[in-house]
């Protein structure tokens, strides 16, 4: 039976069968039928059917009662089976509870049998519950019984009859009470009785039984509390045998011995007290044993009275406990043997008495000797030990005195592991200051990488050795600097090759090449932000020894973060306090770092080159130490080369950009950190083809277009209004086909220009622009346009561009959509900052292009004797302006066209004639209009596209016009179209 989360369903109680009613209808039906048949046949024989009524009724009633009885017996059988299954489920849940309690608080008999090297010993942290087991008794259980139907399905009728047949001869037992199940489920028998020893435990009763229980409790306390974090003070009389506590590694001394009680004789009462203290003086646990309750101190808030094998909790400040339980006991011999085991474990696990190490070592005490003056002067490099041969630094104190680590001899690289609060950042600061105390900035430089906010290395940023501090607060700058290390590797290789040296230690003294120490605090956070950094650091780890580059990688769990390619080259290991033995073994090959107490920051295990780890108390440096160290180098004036170039300027003057030969265009600077170079950002129309520039508002798109337009190349800027853009693209298409197009065609804010067109004009304009983008490169012309987003029609045109330049975008999705790398996205890029060919660029500052509006439409003119036809939905509004050109004749639906034009003479010496009408008038006389259509020009004013196509009888789209300027479309007899302006009055 399934019992999820301690919930067990109760079995369903059998329901008594309902009374079977007398079948009245079955009784009356045969009688009524017989009466009707007799009335029809008058035969006395049919009356015999009336006797079937009572027979059928009695048979039906008997069969119903038989079935009800069978169901009742079947329910009893099923209930009995469910009852037994429920009992078994309760017992299984109880056993699971006992097992869980035993797992959390093992019995003392299990502890005394544990080996010397037990990875689960001394695991308690400060502030955790200090639970100890007293014995076994009856406790409330967490198992609950739920009301409702049993989980067992109902049996089928056939199966029910079979079960009944099998049990029909046996007597069905009475139904047990569900209260018995509830009582059984609510009580956990033989359950471990557990109390928190932080309350203080007092044991009273006969000496033998009381001491046996006290031995059991003391064994659990000694196995849970680390001797490095806890000290044991005892006081007892000679009548007790708790003197085995002297053998515990926690023992520091006896206080107020009660040996004087020997004079009281064998009948005198016994007393003993074991007190576990933190170094700060706070009491972790108190255990007292006495012959009576009144002899116990008030600090014992949990009082246990023993009598034989039974015991009861007399007093407890919080919980209710069983009155009687069977207490655990440990003999004096078992306890003494266990204490000796713990002493061996403490001696072996904590590196031959590391508990004797000081809890804190001040950096100023460790670096007490004055630094030689030659360290501060660069003119004495040949008279002192330089960083070429050694990077030795005294960082702490071990069992045998000060501990010195040499990154050259012990490294070349180091790994530091430790959980939060173990002192990783402090260890790094101390190591940096210890190196600065011995070597000048011309010997060693520090590149500090802090991916925990940047505050960890604040004390050492002022050192002249520090060439940079990279933090997660500026990911692009951090990524740029780290990538520059690839170029630093190549630069150092070139220096070694030029000097015919195999490693940095073989270089001549006059060669300026300090060792570079890269220190990363929280390596896991860095590689999470920059996934490709693992390959770079693997390369640094593999080639760093000969090139003078050293790594100190700090993280919480090195085994789960740092790849084997890096770990294999990190022979220097430091493990501060970790959460479990597996993490400790992964770093230093020993589980001992998991036992380092929380109260001793800087305590660590140090392993060099695969040797046995040694216990070290690392020195702790403060801000004052860093200030003093920086002051010693205040006179240092030698220039320190950083392994990367300065970032691109926010405002870039065009004079700072190298000039390039035509037809290429230099529009900014490109930052190549992996090569430590900044070169001109060049666009070559011949090789790069059409170019799309994408960026959000005020990202520098127009500035970049103006920079390109300011070059000596022949270029044409497409106007921003629909009319000018339409005409310009049309002219460019003709010029491309004629072979006389300019080298560059520049379009600013293409998405905004397209938005100003109507739907049909937009589609036609896009078709013309795409045609230009396809045909222009064949004659050496390139299309360059800018846009805020690449969607819809703009995306269709950008597909014909072979090059894309991405400036600052609003969000990462838009950045990736236009082809940018996800890792390159930065919403804080300055204006003009972007990415070109995979590298960061900065566009030169230039005055943006002004909004260019162009309208090449001439004024509408009419030659002498010429007749033109003007169609306008507002003929009255334009009549006055047309009369300036000549005679205006109005036409409406009631006036035939031939009546109007009959008297018109086409003579050059006569006054021009303008026939004015609305679209409906022309459409009503479409036949006559068709004959007159070829005689003169047709002018459309403010007509819709549908009206134009109906009158012009052409699917060709007219050029866009601005109705606010009274622009008209002129259709010539030969089919040509152009725009014109109505004359002023």
Short mmCIF file of C-alpha atoms in Angstrom, two decimals, residues 48 72 88 201 264 344 511 941 971:
data_model
loop_
_atom_site.label_atom_id
_atom_site.label_comp_id
_atom_site.label_asym_id
_atom_site.label_seq_id
_atom_site.Cartn_x
_atom_site.Cartn_y
_atom_site.Cartn_z
CA UNK A 48 -54.25 -20.94 -12.11
CA UNK A 72 -21.92 -8.33 3.21
CA UNK A 88 1.80 -3.26 7.36
CA UNK A 201 22.01 18.02 29.80
CA UNK A 264 33.73 11.65 52.23
CA UNK A 344 44.77 9.63 16.48
CA UNK A 511 65.60 42.88 -21.52
CA UNK A 941 -4.37 66.85 -59.44
CA UNK A 971 0.81 62.24 -68.44
#
